[in-house]
Amino acid sequence: MKENKNISHQLFNGEGFFKSIFDQAGIGIGITDLKGNIVKVNTVFARLLEYSENELVGMTLKEITHPDDYDLDKSSFESLLAGKQNSYTIKKRYLKKDSESIYTRISVSLIKNAGQQTDFCIGLVEDISDQIDFENKYAKEKLFLDTIMKYSPDSIYFKDTNSRFIMVDEGHCRKFGVDSLNEIIGKTDRYFFKEEHAKAAFENEQEIIKTAKPILGIEEKETWNDGSITWVSTSKAPLFDESGNIVGTFGISRDITKQKKFEAELKESQERYKSLSGVTFEGILIHDQGICIDANSSFLKLTGYSLEEIIGKNVIDIAVHKNSLNTVYKNVRDEYSDPYEAIAVKKDGTEFIAEIESRNISYNDKMVRVAAVRDITKRRKQEKVHSALYKISQAVSAIDDIHDLYKKIHEIVGTLMKAENFYIALYDKAKNMMSFPYFVDEYDAPPAPRKFGNGLTEYIIRADQDMLIDSELDKKLRDNGETDLIGELCKIWLGVRLKVKENLIGAIVVQDYNSEHTYGEDEKEILTFVSEQIALAIDKKRNEEKLIKYSAELKELVASKDKFFSIVAHDLKSPFTALLGYSEMIASEYMEMTKEELKEFAVNMNEVAKKTFTLLENLLEWSRIQTGRMKFSPENLSLFKISQQVVDLYIENARKKGIFIKNRVYPEHELFADSNMLFTILRNLTSNALKFTHSGGEILLMSRKKEGFIEVVVKDNGVGINSEDKEK
């Protein structure tokens, strides 16, 4: 080793020129012996490895070479020593003093002396760490770009300033239906697309080149030469060279054809939904736990809100009455799907009965709730009204006392509206009297029957009109002299006429002393609807009472008849005994009697006969008075009831004879006639028909309107009348 150092000393100190180059070179230089021992390094080399020159001299190449690169360096060095090559250049890593590696490029050759012998090797070392870093970075970026260009689902392309393709990814080949990139490079969009798309693409790319501003996320309609259409979402930007000059454009396009189709289908579906929900009478609400997502026009009309007023807001809190909130929220939480009822509130504060039917559905990829809402307020009112009518009808059949019937009617009306102050007024047109058989009021006592006057009740009867009268209208009517104040002044008064067919029999009235809003048009409509049934009920009950009265009178009539027959038997017996005595004596002793005796007997018989006739006339007159047959009393009659009495009279006789007797008189037909006379006529006609009809025959009592009159017919299929008698 000492010998080598001496030689090295001679070499570097004896040759001043070489020493100057060695020390002042811009690259690292190292001298080793043929075994790889370092004998001399310059300052650049030492600084490169962060050693001093003295520290490196005596070290071996192996010590400062990265383990992974040593074999390559050793192999090349051995090849050099073997004379296989004069020099070699390789890239290798050295280890710095702190063990950090550094990339270098070394060129190694042998040093020969004057005798052409080789004792040393010289290596020129260049730091290429920055280059290696750049190459590695470039390699990574290239790998990344190659990966994107090969596997990206999007289409990536680069174009020159004339919009010709200069580079595309593999996806473009698949998209354009070509086998290699060469079939695309150098061509423009016009080669693949129709002018509609090609022109638009060219224009926006030229705008990018002109302004250097990118275009991001635009939708492009691609019209292909074969007529097909696709859609892409495209972003394009300027392409710069190393000097910052624009040399073209690059773009990324994503196929959104399926998305556009889905959007179109979704839009069509939404339009269908809007159309269907718009024409349905049901309110449709889509919400998420009450938060409004959408609503149809019927729902908006139903609640009085606009879509802008409820969208994004809790529509349950807005449009549901506080008494129904718990029910609605519970049914939403439990996903209840059967119809149920709740009280809803409109924007103006009015309430209505809502029937709600809800389901969970998927809407825009989210589970929400769709509710169908129906206003069933009218239906519920109608059901209440029908129930009231049924109860009134039942009451008529079940209640005997008419005052109890009035009380029941009051109770039934109270289920339809507020009716603390309620009365029934009856009008007797013939007597021009008003009576109040039922009267319940928190202030006024029941009024006594009175002459038809100027109260509100008389006013609606006189006007023949149902009326809703508030305090303002009440005052106006009194100021105009049309009505008088009777009783306490109320805030609202509702009176409805009681009519049986066209016959006005009275009125039914409810009133409130505290609030003018208690009754309105709805209550008026309801009370008007039930008033006909109430009138019929009152009329029927009154007729039943009349029938009871008639029954009592009939009993009296029968008793009078019995009394009449008793009187006849008693009072006519004596005069007839006298007449019989006189006539018997004349008949048996006529020949022996003188003229004077015959005259006396004749005079006596005449007197007895006169007295008997007078007595008979008196008895008949008395009987007529007792039976009322001496007075013609026409009145409004139900022809059906009279004809039914006749049928009831003969039905047993007809049954025994095997004859069918039926009442086919129209129930609505009324007559103005004397009931006794009408009954007698129908009785006689029916009796004759029964007499001349054979077993198995049929007798019909019928009626029909004819030229302003009612034609009454008793029809049978008996023997009939011969032609001669018909003419009579």
JSON list of N, CA and C in Angstrom, two decimals, residues 1-15 39-40 57 119-120:
[
{"chain": "A", "resi": 1, "resn": "MET", "atom": "N", "xyz": [0.84, -1.21, 0.00]},
{"chain": "A", "resi": 1, "resn": "MET", "atom": "CA", "xyz": [0.00, 0.00, 0.00]},
{"chain": "A", "resi": 1, "resn": "MET", "atom": "C", "xyz": [0.86, 1.25, 0.00]},
{"chain": "A", "resi": 2, "resn": "LYS", "atom": "N", "xyz": [1.95, 1.21, 0.82]},
{"chain": "A", "resi": 2, "resn": "LYS", "atom": "CA", "xyz": [2.90, 2.33, 0.87]},
{"chain": "A", "resi": 2, "resn": "LYS", "atom": "C", "xyz": [3.51, 2.59, -0.49]},
{"chain": "A", "resi": 3, "resn": "GLU", "atom": "N", "xyz": [3.79, 1.54, -1.21]},
{"chain": "A", "resi": 3, "resn": "GLU", "atom": "CA", "xyz": [4.38, 1.69, -2.56]},
{"chain": "A", "resi": 3, "resn": "GLU", "atom": "C", "xyz": [3.41, 2.40, -3.49]},
{"chain": "A", "resi": 4, "resn": "ASN", "atom": "N", "xyz": [2.10, 2.06, -3.37]},
{"chain": "A", "resi": 4, "resn": "ASN", "atom": "CA", "xyz": [1.09, 2.69, -4.22]},
{"chain": "A", "resi": 4, "resn": "ASN", "atom": "C", "xyz": [0.98, 4.18, -3.95]},
{"chain": "A", "resi": 5, "resn": "LYS", "atom": "N", "xyz": [1.09, 4.49, -2.69]},
{"chain": "A", "resi": 5, "resn": "LYS", "atom": "CA", "xyz": [1.00, 5.91, -2.32]},
{"chain": "A", "resi": 5, "resn": "LYS", "atom": "C", "xyz": [2.17, 6.69, -2.90]},
{"chain": "A", "resi": 6, "resn": "ASN", "atom": "N", "xyz": [3.30, 6.07, -2.88]},
{"chain": "A", "resi": 6, "resn": "ASN", "atom": "CA", "xyz": [4.47, 6.76, -3.45]},
{"chain": "A", "resi": 6, "resn": "ASN", "atom": "C", "xyz": [4.30, 6.97, -4.94]},
{"chain": "A", "resi": 7, "resn": "ILE", "atom": "N", "xyz": [3.80, 5.94, -5.55]},
{"chain": "A", "resi": 7, "resn": "ILE", "atom": "CA", "xyz": [3.56, 6.04, -7.01]},
{"chain": "A", "resi": 7, "resn": "ILE", "atom": "C", "xyz": [2.55, 7.13, -7.29]},
{"chain": "A", "resi": 8, "resn": "SER", "atom": "N", "xyz": [1.46, 7.13, -6.47]},
{"chain": "A", "resi": 8, "resn": "SER", "atom": "CA", "xyz": [0.42, 8.15, -6.66]},
{"chain": "A", "resi": 8, "resn": "SER", "atom": "C", "xyz": [0.99, 9.53, -6.45]},
{"chain": "A", "resi": 9, "resn": "HIS", "atom": "N", "xyz": [1.87, 9.60, -5.46]},
{"chain": "A", "resi": 9, "resn": "HIS", "atom": "CA", "xyz": [2.46, 10.91, -5.16]},
{"chain": "A", "resi": 9, "resn": "HIS", "atom": "C", "xyz": [3.30, 11.39, -6.34]},
{"chain": "A", "resi": 10, "resn": "GLN", "atom": "N", "xyz": [4.03, 10.47, -6.87]},
{"chain": "A", "resi": 10, "resn": "GLN", "atom": "CA", "xyz": [4.87, 10.83, -8.02]},
{"chain": "A", "resi": 10, "resn": "GLN", "atom": "C", "xyz": [4.00, 11.26, -9.20]},
{"chain": "A", "resi": 11, "resn": "LEU", "atom": "N", "xyz": [2.85, 10.49, -9.36]},
{"chain": "A", "resi": 11, "resn": "LEU", "atom": "CA", "xyz": [1.98, 10.76, -10.51]},
{"chain": "A", "resi": 11, "resn": "LEU", "atom": "C", "xyz": [1.36, 12.15, -10.42]},
{"chain": "A", "resi": 12, "resn": "PHE", "atom": "N", "xyz": [0.81, 12.45, -9.28]},
{"chain": "A", "resi": 12, "resn": "PHE", "atom": "CA", "xyz": [0.05, 13.70, -9.17]},
{"chain": "A", "resi": 12, "resn": "PHE", "atom": "C", "xyz": [0.90, 14.92, -8.86]},
{"chain": "A", "resi": 13, "resn": "ASN", "atom": "N", "xyz": [2.07, 14.62, -8.26]},
{"chain": "A", "resi": 13, "resn": "ASN", "atom": "CA", "xyz": [2.92, 15.77, -7.96]},
{"chain": "A", "resi": 13, "resn": "ASN", "atom": "C", "xyz": [3.95, 16.02, -9.07]},
{"chain": "A", "resi": 14, "resn": "GLY", "atom": "N", "xyz": [4.21, 15.00, -9.85]},
{"chain": "A", "resi": 14, "resn": "GLY", "atom": "CA", "xyz": [5.18, 15.14, -10.93]},
{"chain": "A", "resi": 14, "resn": "GLY", "atom": "C", "xyz": [4.57, 15.75, -12.17]},
{"chain": "A", "resi": 15, "resn": "GLU", "atom": "N", "xyz": [3.30, 15.63, -12.30]},
{"chain": "A", "resi": 15, "resn": "GLU", "atom": "CA", "xyz": [2.64, 16.15, -13.50]},
{"chain": "A", "resi": 15, "resn": "GLU", "atom": "C", "xyz": [1.76, 17.34, -13.09]},
{"chain": "A", "resi": 39, "resn": "VAL", "atom": "N", "xyz": [-7.35, 5.49, -3.79]},
{"chain": "A", "resi": 39, "resn": "VAL", "atom": "CA", "xyz": [-6.01, 6.02, -3.53]},
{"chain": "A", "resi": 39, "resn": "VAL", "atom": "C", "xyz": [-6.00, 7.55, -3.64]},
{"chain": "A", "resi": 40, "resn": "LYS", "atom": "N", "xyz": [-7.02, 8.11, -4.35]},
{"chain": "A", "resi": 40, "resn": "LYS", "atom": "CA", "xyz": [-7.04, 9.56, -4.49]},
{"chain": "A", "resi": 40, "resn": "LYS", "atom": "C", "xyz": [-8.42, 10.01, -4.97]},
{"chain": "A", "resi": 57, "resn": "VAL", "atom": "N", "xyz": [-9.66, 8.32, 1.18]},
{"chain": "A", "resi": 57, "resn": "VAL", "atom": "CA", "xyz": [-8.45, 7.58, 0.78]},
{"chain": "A", "resi": 57, "resn": "VAL", "atom": "C", "xyz": [-8.25, 6.42, 1.76]},
{"chain": "A", "resi": 119, "resn": "ASP", "atom": "N", "xyz": [-1.82, 0.10, -13.38]},
{"chain": "A", "resi": 119, "resn": "ASP", "atom": "CA", "xyz": [-1.78, -0.04, -11.93]},
{"chain": "A", "resi": 119, "resn": "ASP", "atom": "C", "xyz": [-3.02, 0.58, -11.26]},
{"chain": "A", "resi": 120, "resn": "PHE", "atom": "N", "xyz": [-3.64, 1.53, -12.00]},
{"chain": "A", "resi": 120, "resn": "PHE", "atom": "CA", "xyz": [-4.78, 2.25, -11.39]},
{"chain": "A", "resi": 120, "resn": "PHE", "atom": "C", "xyz": [-5.95, 2.36, -12.37]}
]
